[in-house]
XYZ file of C-alpha atoms in Angstrom:
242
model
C 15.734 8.873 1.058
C 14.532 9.242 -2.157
C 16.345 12.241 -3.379
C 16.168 11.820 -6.868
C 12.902 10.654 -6.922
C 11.009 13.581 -5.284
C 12.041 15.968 -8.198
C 9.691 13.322 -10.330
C 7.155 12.472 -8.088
C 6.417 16.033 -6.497
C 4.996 17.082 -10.215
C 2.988 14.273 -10.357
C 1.045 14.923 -7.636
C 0.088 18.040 -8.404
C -0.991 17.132 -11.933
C -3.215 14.264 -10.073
C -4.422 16.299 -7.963
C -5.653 18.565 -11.102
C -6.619 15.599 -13.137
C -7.541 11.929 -12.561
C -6.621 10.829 -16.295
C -3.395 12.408 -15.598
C -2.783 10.379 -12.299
C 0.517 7.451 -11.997
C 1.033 4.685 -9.921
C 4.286 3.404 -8.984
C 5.383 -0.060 -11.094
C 8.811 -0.514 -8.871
C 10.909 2.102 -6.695
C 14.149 1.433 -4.869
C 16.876 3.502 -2.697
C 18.245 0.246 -1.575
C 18.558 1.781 1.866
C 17.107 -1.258 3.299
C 19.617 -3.909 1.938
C 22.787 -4.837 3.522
C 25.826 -4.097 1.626
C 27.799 -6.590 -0.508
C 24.681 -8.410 -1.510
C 22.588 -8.091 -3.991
C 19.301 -5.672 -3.850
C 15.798 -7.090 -2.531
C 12.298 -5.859 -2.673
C 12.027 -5.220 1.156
C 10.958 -2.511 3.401
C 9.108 0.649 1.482
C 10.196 -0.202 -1.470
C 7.634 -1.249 -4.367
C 8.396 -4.097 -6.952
C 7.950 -7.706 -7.326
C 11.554 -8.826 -7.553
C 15.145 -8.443 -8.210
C 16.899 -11.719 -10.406
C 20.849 -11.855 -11.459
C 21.568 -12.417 -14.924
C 25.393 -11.947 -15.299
C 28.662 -11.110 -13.434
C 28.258 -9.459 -10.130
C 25.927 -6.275 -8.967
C 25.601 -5.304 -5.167
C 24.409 -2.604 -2.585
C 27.786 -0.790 -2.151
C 28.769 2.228 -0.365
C 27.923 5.681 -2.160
C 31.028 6.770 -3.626
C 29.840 10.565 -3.769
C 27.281 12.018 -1.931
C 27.150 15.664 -3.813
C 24.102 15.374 -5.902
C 22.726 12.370 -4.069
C 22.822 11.994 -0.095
C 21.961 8.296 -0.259
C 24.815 6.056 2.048
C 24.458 3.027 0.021
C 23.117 2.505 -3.476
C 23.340 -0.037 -6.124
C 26.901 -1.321 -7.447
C 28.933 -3.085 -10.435
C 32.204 -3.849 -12.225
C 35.427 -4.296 -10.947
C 35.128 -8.197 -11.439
C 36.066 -10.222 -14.346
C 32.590 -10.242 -15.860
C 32.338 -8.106 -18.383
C 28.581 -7.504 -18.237
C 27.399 -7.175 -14.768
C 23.315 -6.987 -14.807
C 20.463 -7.593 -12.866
C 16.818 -7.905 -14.035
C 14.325 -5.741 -11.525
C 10.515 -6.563 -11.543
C 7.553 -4.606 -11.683
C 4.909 -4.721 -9.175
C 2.146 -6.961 -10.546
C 3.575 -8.752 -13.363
C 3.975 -6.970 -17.288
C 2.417 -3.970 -18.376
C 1.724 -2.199 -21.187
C 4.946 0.056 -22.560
C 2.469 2.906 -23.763
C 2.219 5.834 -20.948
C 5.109 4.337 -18.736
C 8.086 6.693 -17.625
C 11.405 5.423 -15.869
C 13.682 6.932 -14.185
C 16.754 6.364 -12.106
C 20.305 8.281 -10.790
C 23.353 7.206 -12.536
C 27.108 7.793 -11.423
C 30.043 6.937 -13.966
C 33.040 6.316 -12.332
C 36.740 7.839 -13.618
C 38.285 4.696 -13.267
C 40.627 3.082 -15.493
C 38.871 1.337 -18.473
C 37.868 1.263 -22.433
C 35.374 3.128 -24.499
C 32.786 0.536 -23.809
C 32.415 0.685 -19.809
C 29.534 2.576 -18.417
C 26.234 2.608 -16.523
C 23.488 0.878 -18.901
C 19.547 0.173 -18.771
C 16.883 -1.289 -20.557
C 13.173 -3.225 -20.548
C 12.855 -6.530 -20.287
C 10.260 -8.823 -22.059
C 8.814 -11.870 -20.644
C 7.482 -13.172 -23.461
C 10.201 -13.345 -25.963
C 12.519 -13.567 -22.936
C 14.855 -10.596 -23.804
C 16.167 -7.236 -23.133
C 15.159 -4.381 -26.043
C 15.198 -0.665 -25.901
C 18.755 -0.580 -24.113
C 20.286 3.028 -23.076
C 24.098 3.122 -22.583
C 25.978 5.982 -20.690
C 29.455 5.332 -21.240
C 32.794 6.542 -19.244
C 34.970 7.651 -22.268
C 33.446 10.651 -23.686
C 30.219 10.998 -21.725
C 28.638 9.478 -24.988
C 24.893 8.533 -24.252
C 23.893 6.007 -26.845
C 20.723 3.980 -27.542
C 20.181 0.966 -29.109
C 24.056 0.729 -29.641
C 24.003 4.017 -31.765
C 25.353 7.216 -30.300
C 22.279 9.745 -29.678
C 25.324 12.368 -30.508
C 24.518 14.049 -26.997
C 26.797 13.725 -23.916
C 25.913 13.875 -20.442
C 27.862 15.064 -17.672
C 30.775 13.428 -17.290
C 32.150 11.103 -14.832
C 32.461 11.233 -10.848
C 28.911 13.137 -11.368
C 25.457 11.953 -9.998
C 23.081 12.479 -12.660
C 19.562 11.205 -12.938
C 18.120 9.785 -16.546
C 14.215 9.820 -17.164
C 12.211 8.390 -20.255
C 8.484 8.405 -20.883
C 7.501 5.887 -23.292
C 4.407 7.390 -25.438
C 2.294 5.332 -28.600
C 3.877 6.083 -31.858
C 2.015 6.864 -34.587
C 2.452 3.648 -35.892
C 0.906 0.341 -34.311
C 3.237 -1.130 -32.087
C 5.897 1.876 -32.042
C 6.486 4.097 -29.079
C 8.065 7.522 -28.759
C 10.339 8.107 -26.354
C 10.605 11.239 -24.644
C 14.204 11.454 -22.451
C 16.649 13.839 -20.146
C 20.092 13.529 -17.934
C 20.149 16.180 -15.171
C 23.042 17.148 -13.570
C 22.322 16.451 -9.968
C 25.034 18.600 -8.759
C 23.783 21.459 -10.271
C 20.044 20.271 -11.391
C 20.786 21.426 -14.764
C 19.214 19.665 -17.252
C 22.110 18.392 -19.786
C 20.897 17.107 -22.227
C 17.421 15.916 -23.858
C 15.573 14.642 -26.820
C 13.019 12.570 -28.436
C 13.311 9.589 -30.682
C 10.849 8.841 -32.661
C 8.595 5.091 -33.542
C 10.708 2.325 -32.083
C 10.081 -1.317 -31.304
C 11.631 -3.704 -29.829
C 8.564 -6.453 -28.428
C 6.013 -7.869 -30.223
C 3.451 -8.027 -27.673
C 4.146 -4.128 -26.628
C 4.826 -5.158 -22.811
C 7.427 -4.798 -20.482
C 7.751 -7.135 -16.802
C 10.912 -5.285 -15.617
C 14.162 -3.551 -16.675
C 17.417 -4.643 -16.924
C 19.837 -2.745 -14.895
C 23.570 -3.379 -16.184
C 27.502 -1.785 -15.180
C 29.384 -2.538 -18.267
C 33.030 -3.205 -17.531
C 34.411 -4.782 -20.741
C 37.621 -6.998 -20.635
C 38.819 -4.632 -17.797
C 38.444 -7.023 -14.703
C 39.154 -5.060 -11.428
C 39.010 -1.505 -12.352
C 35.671 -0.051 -13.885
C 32.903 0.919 -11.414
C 29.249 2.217 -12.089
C 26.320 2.639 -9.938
C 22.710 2.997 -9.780
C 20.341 4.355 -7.350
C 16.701 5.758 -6.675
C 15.162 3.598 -9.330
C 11.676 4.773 -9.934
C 8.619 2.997 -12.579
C 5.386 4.354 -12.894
C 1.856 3.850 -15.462
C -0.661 5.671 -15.736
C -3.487 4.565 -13.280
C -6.296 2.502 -15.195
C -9.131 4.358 -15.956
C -12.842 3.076 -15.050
């Protein structure tokens, strides 16, 4: 039940359907309706990816703790261990591909639980190549700050106990090897758009590709309190032109 994900796919369709340059194809989706609860996520089922691997703490399919905004039973879990980053890398379908042209985008729910300024839901790309994680988002519990790249945007998004669903396109800069990034956090309660922007000729990998993104619940030195979840995780590219 891909809830989130119809809002973004339903306008692609219609701007294939106008255009073939203007056509996507899906790198990875996920509702993680198809795994079992208390483990962690596979590519099984409908869903589209290569491959889920754990890199640190503990992240699950738990029960949805909210289903206002997103109807989903079960969706993608982490914290409340004594880890104090709990990540997972997800893989695209077919291996790395170029940054330029690709948009992700994914629900987010930050719980009110008991913690510090640095717990939230966090996300970024992963390179194969230099075997790291680079253009990292953060949506943290204690003041709804949204941050990237460990420096507060100065927006906020919704607040906690809220299903809201972050999107960013990555675009070429106008320098080699620098990409734009076009971004938004809807309010899925209320599909209000709250907040938005565009920042400007960054870069993080040298050879400009991404094999997957990093999908992290941040509960710092707060062991069995902090929770954060992920759900309807949705890649696409442009299809390749002939």
């Amino acid at each position: 039940m891909f809830f989130g994900i119809k809002r973004i796919f339903l306008p692609l369709l219609f701007a294939a359907s106008a255009s073939s340059a203007s056509a996507a194809m899906d790198l990875f989706s996920d509702d993680f309706q198809d795994d079992s609860i208390g483990t962690p996520p596979a590519i099984t089922g409908s869903n589209v990816g290569d491959s889920f691997s754990p890199v640190a703490g503990s992240i699950t399919v738990g029960a949805n703790p909210e289903t206002n905004g997103n109807t989903s039973s079960q969706v993608l879990r982490g914290g409340g261990v004594a880890a104090n980053q709990n990540q997972i890398h997800a893989f695209f379908d077919g291996g790395s591909t170029s940054i330029a042209g690709i948009t992700v985008a994914f629900d987010f729910y930050v719980s009110s639980s008991a913690g510090n300024s640095s717990d939230g839901v966090r996300f970024g790309l992963y390179n194969e190549a230099g075997n790291n994680n680079g253009y990292y988002w953060r949506f943290d519990r204690v003041g709804a700050s949204i941050g990237y790249l460990n420096t507060a945007t100065g927006n906020t998004h919704a607040g906690s106990d809220i299903w809201q669903r972050f999107s960013v396109t990555y675009a070429a800069g106008g320098a080699a090897g620098t990409y734009d990034l076009a971004w938004s956090v809807t309010n899925l309660e209320t599909g209000s758009v709250v907040a938005s922007g565009t920042i400007p000729g960054t870069n993080a990998f040298a050879d400009g590709l991404a094999a997957g993104l990093i999908l992290e619940v941040n509960d710092t030195n707060n062991g069995n309190d902090f929770l954060g979840y992920i759900d309807n995780v949705l890649v696409t590219a442009p299809e390749p032109t002939s």
